[in-house]
CSV table of C-alpha atoms in Angstrom, one decimal:
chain,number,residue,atom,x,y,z
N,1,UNK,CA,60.2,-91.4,-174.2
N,2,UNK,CA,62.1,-93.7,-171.6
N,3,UNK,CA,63.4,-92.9,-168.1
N,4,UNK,CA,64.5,-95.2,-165.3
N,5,UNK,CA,64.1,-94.9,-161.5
N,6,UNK,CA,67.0,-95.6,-158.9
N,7,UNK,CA,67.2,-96.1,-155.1
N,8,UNK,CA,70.4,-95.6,-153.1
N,9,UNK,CA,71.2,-97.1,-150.1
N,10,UNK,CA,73.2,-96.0,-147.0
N,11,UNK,CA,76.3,-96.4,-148.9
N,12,UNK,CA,75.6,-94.6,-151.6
N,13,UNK,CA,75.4,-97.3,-154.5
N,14,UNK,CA,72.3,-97.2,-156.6
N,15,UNK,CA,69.9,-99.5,-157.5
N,16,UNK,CA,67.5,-99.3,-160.5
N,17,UNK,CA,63.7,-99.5,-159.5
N,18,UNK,CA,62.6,-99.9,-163.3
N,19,UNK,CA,62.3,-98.4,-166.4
N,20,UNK,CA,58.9,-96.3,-167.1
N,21,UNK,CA,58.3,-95.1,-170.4
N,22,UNK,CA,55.4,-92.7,-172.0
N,23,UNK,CA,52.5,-92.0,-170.2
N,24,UNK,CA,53.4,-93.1,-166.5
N,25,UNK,CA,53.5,-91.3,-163.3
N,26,UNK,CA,56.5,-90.4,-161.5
N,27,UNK,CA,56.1,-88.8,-157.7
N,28,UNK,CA,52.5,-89.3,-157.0
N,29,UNK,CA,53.2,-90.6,-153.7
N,30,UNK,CA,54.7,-87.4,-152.4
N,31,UNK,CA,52.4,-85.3,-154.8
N,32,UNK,CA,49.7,-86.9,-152.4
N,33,UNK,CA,51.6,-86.8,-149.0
N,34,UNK,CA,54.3,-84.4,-149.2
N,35,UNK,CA,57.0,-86.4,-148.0
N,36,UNK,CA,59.8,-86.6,-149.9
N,37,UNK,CA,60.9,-88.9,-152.7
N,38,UNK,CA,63.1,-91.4,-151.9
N,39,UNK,CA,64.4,-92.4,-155.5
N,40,UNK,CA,65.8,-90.2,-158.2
N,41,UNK,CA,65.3,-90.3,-161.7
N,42,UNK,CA,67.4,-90.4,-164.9
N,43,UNK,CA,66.2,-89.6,-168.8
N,44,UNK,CA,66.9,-92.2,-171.3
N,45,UNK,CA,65.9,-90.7,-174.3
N,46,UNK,CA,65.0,-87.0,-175.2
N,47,UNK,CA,61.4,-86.6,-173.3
N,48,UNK,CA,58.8,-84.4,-172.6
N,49,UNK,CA,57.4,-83.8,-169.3
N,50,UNK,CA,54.1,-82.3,-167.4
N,51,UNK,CA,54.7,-81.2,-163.7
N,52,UNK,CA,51.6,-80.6,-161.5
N,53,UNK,CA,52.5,-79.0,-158.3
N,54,UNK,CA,51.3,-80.0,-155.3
N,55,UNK,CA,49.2,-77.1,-154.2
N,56,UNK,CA,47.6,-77.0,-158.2
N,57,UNK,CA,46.9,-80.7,-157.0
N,58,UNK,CA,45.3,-79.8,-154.4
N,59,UNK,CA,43.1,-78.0,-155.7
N,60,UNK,CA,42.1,-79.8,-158.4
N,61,UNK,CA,41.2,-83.1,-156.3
N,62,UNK,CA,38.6,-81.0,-154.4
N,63,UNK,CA,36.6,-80.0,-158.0
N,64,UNK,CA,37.4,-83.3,-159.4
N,65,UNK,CA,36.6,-86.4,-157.0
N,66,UNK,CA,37.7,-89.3,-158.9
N,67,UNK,CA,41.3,-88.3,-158.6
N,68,UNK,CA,41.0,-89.3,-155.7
N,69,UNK,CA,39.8,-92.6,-156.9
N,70,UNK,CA,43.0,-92.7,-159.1
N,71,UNK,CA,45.4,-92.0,-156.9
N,72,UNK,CA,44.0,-94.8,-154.6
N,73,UNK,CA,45.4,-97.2,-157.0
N,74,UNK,CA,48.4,-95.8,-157.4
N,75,UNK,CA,48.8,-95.7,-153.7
N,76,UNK,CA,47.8,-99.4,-154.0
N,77,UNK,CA,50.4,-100.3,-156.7
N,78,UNK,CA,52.6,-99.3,-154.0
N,79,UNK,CA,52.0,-102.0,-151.5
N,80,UNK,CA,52.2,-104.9,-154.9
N,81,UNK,CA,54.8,-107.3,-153.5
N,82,UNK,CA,57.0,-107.2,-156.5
N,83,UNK,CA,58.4,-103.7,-155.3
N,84,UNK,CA,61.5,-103.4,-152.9
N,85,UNK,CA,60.5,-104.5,-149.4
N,86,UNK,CA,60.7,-100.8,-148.1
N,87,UNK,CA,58.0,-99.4,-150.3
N,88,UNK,CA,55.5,-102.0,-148.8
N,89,UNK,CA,56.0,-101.2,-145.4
N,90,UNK,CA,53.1,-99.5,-143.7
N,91,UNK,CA,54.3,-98.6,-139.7
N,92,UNK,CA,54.8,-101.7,-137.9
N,93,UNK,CA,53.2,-103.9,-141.2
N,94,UNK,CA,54.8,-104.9,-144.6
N,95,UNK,CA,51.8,-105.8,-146.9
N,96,UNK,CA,52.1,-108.3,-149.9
N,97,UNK,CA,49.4,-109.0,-152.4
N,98,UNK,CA,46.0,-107.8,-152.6
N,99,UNK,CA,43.7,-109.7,-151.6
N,100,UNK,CA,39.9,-108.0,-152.3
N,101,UNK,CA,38.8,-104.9,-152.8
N,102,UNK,CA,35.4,-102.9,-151.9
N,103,UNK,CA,33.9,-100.0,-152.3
N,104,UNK,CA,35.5,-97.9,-149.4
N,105,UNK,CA,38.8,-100.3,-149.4
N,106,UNK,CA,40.7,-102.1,-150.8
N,107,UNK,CA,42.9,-105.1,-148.6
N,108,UNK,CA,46.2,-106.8,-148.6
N,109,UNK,CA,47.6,-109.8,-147.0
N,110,UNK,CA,50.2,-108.7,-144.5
N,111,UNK,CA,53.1,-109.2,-142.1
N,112,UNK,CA,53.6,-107.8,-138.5
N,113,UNK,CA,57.2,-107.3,-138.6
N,114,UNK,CA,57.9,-107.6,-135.0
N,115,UNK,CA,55.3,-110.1,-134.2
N,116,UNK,CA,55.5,-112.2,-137.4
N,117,UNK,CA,51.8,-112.3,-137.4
N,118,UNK,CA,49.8,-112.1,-140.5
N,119,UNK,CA,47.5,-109.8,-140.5
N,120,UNK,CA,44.7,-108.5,-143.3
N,121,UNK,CA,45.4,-104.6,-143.8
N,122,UNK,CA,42.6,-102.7,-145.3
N,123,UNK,CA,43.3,-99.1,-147.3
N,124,UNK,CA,40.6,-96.5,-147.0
N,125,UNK,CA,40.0,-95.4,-150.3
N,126,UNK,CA,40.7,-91.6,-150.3
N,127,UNK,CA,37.8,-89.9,-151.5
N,128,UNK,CA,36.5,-91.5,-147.6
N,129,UNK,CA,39.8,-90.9,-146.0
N,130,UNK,CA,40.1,-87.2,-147.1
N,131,UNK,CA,36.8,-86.0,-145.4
N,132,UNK,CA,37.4,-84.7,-142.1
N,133,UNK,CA,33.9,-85.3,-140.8
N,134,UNK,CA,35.3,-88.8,-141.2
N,135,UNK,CA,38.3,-88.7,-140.0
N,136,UNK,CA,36.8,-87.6,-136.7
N,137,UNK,CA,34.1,-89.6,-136.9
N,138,UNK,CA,36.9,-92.9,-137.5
N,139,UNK,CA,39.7,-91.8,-134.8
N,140,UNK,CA,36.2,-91.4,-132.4
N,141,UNK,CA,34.9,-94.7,-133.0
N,142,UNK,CA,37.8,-96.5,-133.7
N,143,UNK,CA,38.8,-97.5,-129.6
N,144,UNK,CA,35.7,-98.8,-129.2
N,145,UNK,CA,35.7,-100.7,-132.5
N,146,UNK,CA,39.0,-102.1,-132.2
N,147,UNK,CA,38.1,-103.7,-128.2
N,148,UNK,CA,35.5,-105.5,-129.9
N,149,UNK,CA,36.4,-109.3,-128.8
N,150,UNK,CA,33.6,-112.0,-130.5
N,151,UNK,CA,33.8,-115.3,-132.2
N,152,UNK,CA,31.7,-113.8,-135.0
N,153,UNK,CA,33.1,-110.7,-135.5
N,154,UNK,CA,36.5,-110.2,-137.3
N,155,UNK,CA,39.0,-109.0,-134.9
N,156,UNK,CA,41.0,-105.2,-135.4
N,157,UNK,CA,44.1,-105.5,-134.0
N,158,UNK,CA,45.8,-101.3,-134.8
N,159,UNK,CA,44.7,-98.4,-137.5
N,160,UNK,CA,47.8,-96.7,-139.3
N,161,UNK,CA,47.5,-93.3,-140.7
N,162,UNK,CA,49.6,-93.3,-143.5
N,163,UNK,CA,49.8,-92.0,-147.2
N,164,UNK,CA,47.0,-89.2,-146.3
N,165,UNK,CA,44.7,-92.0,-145.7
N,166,UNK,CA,44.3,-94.4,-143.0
N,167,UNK,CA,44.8,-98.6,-142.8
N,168,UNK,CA,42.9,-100.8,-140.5
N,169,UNK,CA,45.0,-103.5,-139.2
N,170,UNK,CA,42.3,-106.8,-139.1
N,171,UNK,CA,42.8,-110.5,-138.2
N,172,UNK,CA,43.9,-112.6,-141.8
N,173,UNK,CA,41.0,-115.1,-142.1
N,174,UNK,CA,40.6,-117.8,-144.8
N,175,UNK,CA,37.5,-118.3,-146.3
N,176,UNK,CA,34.9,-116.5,-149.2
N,177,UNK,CA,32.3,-114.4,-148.5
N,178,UNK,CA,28.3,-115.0,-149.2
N,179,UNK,CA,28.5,-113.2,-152.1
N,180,UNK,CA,30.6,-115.8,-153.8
N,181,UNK,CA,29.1,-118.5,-152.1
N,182,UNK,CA,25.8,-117.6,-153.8
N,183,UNK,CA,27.7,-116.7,-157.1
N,184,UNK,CA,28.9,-120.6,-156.9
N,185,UNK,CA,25.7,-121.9,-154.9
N,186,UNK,CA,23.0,-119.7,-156.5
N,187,UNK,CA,20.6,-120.6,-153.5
N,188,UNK,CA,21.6,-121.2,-149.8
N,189,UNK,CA,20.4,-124.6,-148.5
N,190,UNK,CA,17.9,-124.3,-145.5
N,191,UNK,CA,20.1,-125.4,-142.4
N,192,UNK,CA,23.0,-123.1,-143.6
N,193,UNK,CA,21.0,-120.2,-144.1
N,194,UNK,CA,19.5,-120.6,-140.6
N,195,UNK,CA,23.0,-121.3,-139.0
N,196,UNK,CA,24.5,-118.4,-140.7
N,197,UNK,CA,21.6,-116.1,-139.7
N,198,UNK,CA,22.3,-117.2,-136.2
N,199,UNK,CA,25.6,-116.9,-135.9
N,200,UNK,CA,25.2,-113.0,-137.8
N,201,UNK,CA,22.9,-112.3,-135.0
N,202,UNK,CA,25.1,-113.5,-132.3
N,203,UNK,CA,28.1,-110.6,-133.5
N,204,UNK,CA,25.3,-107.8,-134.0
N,205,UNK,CA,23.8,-109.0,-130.0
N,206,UNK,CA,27.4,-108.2,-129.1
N,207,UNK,CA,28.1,-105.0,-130.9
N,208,UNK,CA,24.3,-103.3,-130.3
N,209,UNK,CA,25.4,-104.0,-127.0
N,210,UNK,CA,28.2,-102.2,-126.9
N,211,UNK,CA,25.8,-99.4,-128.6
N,212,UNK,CA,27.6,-100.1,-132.0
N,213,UNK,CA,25.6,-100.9,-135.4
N,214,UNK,CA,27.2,-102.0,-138.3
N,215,UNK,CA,25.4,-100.2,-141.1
N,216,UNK,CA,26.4,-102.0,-143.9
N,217,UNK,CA,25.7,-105.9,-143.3
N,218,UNK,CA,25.2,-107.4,-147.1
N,219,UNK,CA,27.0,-110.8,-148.5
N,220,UNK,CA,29.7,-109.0,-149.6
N,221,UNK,CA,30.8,-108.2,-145.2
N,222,UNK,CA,30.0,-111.9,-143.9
N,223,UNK,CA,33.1,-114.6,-144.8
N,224,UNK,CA,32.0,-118.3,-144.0
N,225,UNK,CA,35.3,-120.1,-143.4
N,226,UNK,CA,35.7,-123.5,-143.7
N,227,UNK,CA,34.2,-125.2,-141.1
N,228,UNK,CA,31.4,-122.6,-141.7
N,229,UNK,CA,32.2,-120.6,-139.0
N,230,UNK,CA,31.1,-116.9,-140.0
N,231,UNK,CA,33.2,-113.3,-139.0
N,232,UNK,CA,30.9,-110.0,-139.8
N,233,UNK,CA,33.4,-107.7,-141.6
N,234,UNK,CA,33.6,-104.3,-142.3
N,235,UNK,CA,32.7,-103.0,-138.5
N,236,UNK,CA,35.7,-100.4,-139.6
N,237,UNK,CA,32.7,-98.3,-141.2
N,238,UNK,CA,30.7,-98.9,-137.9
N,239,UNK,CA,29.0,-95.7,-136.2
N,240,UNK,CA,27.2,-95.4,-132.8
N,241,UNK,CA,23.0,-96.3,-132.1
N,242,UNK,CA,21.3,-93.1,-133.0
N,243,UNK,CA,23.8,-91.7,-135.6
N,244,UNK,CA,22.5,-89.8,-138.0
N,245,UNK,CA,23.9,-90.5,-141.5
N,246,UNK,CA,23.9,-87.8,-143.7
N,247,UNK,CA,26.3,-89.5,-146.0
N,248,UNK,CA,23.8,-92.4,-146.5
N,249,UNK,CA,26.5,-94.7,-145.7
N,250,UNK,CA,25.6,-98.6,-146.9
N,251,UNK,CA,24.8,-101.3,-149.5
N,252,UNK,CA,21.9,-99.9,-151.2
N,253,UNK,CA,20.5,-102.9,-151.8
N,254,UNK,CA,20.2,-103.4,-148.4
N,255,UNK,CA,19.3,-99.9,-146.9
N,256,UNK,CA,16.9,-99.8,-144.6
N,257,UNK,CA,14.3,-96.5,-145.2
N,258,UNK,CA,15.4,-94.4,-142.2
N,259,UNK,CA,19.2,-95.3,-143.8
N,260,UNK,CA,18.1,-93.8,-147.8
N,261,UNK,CA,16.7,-90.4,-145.8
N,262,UNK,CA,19.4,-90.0,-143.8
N,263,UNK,CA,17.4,-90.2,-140.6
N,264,UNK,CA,19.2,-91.5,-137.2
N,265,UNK,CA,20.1,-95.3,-137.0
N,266,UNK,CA,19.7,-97.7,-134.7
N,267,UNK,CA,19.6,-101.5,-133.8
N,268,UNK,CA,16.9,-101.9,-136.4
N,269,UNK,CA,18.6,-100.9,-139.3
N,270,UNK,CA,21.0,-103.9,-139.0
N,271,UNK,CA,17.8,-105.9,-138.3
N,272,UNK,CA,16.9,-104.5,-141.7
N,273,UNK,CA,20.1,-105.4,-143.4
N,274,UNK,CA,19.8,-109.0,-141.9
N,275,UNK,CA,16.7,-109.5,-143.8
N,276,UNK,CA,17.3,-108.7,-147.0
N,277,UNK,CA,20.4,-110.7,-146.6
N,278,UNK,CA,18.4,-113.9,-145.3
N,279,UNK,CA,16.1,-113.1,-148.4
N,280,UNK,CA,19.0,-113.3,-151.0
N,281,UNK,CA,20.3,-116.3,-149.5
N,282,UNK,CA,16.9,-118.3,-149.3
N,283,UNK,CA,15.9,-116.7,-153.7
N,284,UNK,CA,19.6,-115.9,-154.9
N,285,UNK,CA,18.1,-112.5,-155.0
N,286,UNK,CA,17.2,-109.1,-153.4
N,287,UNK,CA,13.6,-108.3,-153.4
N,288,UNK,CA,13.7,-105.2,-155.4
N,289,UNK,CA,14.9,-104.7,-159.5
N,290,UNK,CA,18.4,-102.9,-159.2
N,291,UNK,CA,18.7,-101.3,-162.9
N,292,UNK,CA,17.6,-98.2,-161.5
N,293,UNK,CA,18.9,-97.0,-158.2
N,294,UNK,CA,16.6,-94.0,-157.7
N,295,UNK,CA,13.2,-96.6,-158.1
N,296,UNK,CA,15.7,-98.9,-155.8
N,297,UNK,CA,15.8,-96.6,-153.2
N,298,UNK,CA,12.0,-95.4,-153.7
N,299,UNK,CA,11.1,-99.1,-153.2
N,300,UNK,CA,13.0,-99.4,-150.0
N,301,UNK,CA,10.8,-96.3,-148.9
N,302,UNK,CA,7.5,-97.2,-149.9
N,303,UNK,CA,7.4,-100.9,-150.8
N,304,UNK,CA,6.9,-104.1,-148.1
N,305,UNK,CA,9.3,-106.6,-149.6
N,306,UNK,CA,7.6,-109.6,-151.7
N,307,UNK,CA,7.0,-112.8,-149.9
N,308,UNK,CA,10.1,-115.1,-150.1
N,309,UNK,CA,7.9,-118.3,-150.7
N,310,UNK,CA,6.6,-117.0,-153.6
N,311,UNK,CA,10.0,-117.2,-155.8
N,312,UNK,CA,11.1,-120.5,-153.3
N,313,UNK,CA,8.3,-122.4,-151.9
N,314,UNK,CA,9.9,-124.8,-149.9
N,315,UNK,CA,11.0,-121.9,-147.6
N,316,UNK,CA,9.2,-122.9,-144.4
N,317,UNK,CA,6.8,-120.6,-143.1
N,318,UNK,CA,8.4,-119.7,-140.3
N,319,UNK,CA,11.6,-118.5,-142.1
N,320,UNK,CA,9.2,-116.3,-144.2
N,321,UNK,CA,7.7,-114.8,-141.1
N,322,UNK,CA,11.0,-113.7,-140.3
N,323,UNK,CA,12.4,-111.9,-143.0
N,324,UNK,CA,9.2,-110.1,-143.8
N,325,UNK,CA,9.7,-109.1,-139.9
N,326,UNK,CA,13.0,-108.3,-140.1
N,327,UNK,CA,12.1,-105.8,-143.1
N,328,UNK,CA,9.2,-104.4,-142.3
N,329,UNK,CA,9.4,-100.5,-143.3
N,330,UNK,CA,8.5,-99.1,-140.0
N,331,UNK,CA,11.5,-99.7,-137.2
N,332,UNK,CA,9.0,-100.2,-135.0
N,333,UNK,CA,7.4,-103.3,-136.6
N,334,UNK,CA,10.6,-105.5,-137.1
N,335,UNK,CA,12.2,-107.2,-134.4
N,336,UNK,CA,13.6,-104.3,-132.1
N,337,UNK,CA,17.4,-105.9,-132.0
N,338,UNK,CA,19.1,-109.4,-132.3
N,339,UNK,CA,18.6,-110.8,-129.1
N,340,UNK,CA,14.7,-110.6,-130.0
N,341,UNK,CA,15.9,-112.1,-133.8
N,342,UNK,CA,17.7,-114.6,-131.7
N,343,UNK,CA,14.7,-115.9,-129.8
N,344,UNK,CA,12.9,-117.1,-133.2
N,345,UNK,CA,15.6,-118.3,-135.0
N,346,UNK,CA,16.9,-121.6,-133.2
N,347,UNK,CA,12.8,-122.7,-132.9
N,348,UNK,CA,13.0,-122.6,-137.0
N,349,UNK,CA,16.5,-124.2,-137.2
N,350,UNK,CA,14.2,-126.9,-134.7
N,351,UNK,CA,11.5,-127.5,-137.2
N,352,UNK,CA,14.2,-128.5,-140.0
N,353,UNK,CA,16.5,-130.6,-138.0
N,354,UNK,CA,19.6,-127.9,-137.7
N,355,UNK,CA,21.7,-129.1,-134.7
N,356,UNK,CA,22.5,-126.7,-132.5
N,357,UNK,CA,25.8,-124.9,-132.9
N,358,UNK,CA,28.1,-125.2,-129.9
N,359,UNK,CA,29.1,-121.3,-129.0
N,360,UNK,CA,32.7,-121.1,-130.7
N,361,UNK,CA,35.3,-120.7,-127.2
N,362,UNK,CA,37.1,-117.8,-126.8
N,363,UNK,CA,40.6,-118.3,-126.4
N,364,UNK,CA,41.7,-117.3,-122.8
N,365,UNK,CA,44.9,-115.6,-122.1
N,366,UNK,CA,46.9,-115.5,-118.6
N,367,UNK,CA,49.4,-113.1,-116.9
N,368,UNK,CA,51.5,-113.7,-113.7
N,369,UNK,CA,51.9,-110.6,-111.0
N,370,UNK,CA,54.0,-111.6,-107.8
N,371,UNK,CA,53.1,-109.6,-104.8
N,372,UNK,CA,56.3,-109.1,-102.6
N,373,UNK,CA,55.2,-108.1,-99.0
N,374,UNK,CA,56.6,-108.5,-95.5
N,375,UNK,CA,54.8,-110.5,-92.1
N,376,UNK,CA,54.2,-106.8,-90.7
N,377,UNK,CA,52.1,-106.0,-94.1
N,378,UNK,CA,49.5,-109.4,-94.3
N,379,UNK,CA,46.6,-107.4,-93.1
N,380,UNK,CA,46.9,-104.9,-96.0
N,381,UNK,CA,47.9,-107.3,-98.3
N,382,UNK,CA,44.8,-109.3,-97.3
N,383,UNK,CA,42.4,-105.7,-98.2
N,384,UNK,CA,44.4,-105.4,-101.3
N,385,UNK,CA,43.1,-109.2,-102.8
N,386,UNK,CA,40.3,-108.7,-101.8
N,387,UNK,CA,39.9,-105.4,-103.4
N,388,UNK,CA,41.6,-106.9,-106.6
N,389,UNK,CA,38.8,-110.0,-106.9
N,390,UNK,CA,35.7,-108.1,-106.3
N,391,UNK,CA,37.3,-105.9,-109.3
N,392,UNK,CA,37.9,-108.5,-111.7
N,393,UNK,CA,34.7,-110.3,-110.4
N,394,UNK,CA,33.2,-107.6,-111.9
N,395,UNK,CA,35.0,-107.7,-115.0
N,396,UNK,CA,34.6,-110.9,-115.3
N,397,UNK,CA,37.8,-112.3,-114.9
N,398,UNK,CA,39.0,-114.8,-112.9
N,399,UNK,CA,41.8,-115.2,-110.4
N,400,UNK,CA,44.1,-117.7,-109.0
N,401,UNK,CA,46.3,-117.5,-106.0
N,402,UNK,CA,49.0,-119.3,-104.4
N,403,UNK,CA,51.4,-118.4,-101.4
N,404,UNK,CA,55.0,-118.4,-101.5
N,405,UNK,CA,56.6,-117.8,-97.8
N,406,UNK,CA,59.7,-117.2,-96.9
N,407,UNK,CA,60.8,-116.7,-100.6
């Protein structure tokens, strides 16, 4: 069986896509989305076909989850920068090549076309996008989420809602996450762990708040780029302080115990998180045996971590104190957020010689407004500035004034 795909342009002439041959999928796209196709096709060779309609398909995808999971990679062979430029366009973004992929996304390098910016753009996979608790839940959250503005936090610029599933529009960093970093490294030195504990602390501080946790902080969300500067990932899957989440959203390796029973989350989940993660980096592993997830999850429950020093014994004391803080079972026993976490830390990066990390400045922007008034109109123009400054005195802004007469 053999049959080729073509794509014509505004003047009618064709162009061939590619040739397909038994076993491949022709339509999926607009099986998934409905819209329509914008290539025809042409048998080759005597064939035989299967059709699925879409309504069969939709049906079928609600008995049968990891369709779902399929047709997220054929949505992702999509976006593969060897197709025509036009297939790889999402709204205002062309994506190229894929650069990583998760467990809720995967993400591609990508181009703002109007901006020439590059960008990261991350593809909810569909079994996520499809649930319209969380599609609610995302459009909700995602305002507040996307006016997050922290050194340490990676920066969401737009969301897309495109392909029945929805694209967050990040900033492109360089750099490998902790996860490979301990694959390479095995173990974490001590001044690097403590520096990168800091600086995770510093982008929870600002997101708690903004009454936003993370839920899901594990190696695999914190990127150290080359000057080991860190950016938190992931605050896509972000939820409000006090959620309660029914999905059991997270790493389980990393889960705090009010997380595994679905009970409401707060600051001290991520406090939680932060532990374990400070655990893996100081051993090169979590504290529990993962071969099973239902004891995993059982042990986050019932179990006190083991004591770090005890698999790495040069781990200062007061490092150890903090972890088995940070994951103590009850909430109310670990440090309550990350401006507490962030009183203890710098006295340990103290006792083994870490300089102290200059705060990372934020870029700042400026706009010009000219204010056109008449001789007759000073008084009111006079209330009018100094309404303006005790506004952005508030915000935090800052203003600068000059007088132009007789323009």
């Amino acid at each position: 069986d053999l049959f080729r795909s073509h794509i014509s342009n505004s003047a009618g002439r064709s162009k061939v896509l590619g040739h397909q041959g038994r076993g491949d999928i022709v339509g999926a796209i607009s099986l998934l989305t409905g819209e329509p196709h914008n290539f025809h096709v042409e048998a080759e060779t005597d064939m035989e076909l299967w059709m699925l309609e879409r309504s069969s398909f939709n049906d079928i995808s609600k008995e049968n989850p990891d369709l779902l999971d399929f047709l997220t990679e054929i949505v992702a062979s999509r976006f593969d920068s060897r197709r025509p430029t036009a297939d790889r366009v999402i709204g205002k973004y062309i994506a190229t090549d894929i650069i990583g992929h998760g467990a809720y996304s995967i993400v591609y390098r990508g181009m703002h076309q109007g901006l020439n910016r590059p960008v990261a753009i991350k593809m909810m996979r569909h079994n996520l996008a499809l649930e319209p608790d969380f599609q609610n839940t995302f459009r909700n959250e995602a305002k507040t989420i996307a006016a997050m503005n922290h050194p340490n936090i990676i920066r969401i610029y737009d969301i897309e809602e495109r392909y029945r599933t929805l694209f967050i529009i990040e900033e492109l960093v360089e750099g490998e996450s902790l996860k490979v970093m301990l694959r390479h490294l095995k173990t974490i030195p001590l001044k690097p762990t403590v520096d990168f504990l800091i600086q995770i602390c510093m982008g929870l501080e600002y997101a708690h708040q903004k009454a936003i946790i993370h839920r899901d902080i594990n190696t695999s969300n914190i990127l150290v780029q080359p000057d080991d500067h860190l950016k938190i990932l992931d605050f896509g899957l972000a939820c409000p302080i006090g959620t309660e989440d029914f999905a059991s959203s997270g790493t389980v390796a990393y889960m705090a115990p009010e997380q595994v029973e679905s009970l409401s989350l707060d600051q001290r989940t991520d406090i939680y998180a932060l532990g374990i993660t400070a655990f893996e980096m100081i051993t090169g592993r979590r504290p529990f045996p993962e071969d099973d997830a239902r004891n995993l999850l059982n042990m986050h429950l019932e179990c006190e971590i083991p004591d770090p020093c005890d698999m790495m014994p040069i781990c200062p004391k007061s490092l150890r104190d903090f972890i088995l803080k940070a994951c103590r079972l009850s909430p109310d026993e670990r440090y309550q957020n990350a401006t507490e976490a962030l009183k203890d830390l710098p006295r340990i990066g103290e006792e083994i010689g870490l300089p102290s990390r200059s705060p990372k400045t934020e870029p700042l922007n400026m706009a010009s407004l000219f204010l056109v008034y008449g001789n007759h109109q000073q008084i009111e123009f006079k209330k009018l500035m100094e309404h303006i400054r005790s506004q952005a005195k508030e915000l935090g802004i800052s203003i600068k004034a000059a007088e132009f007469p007789h323009i």
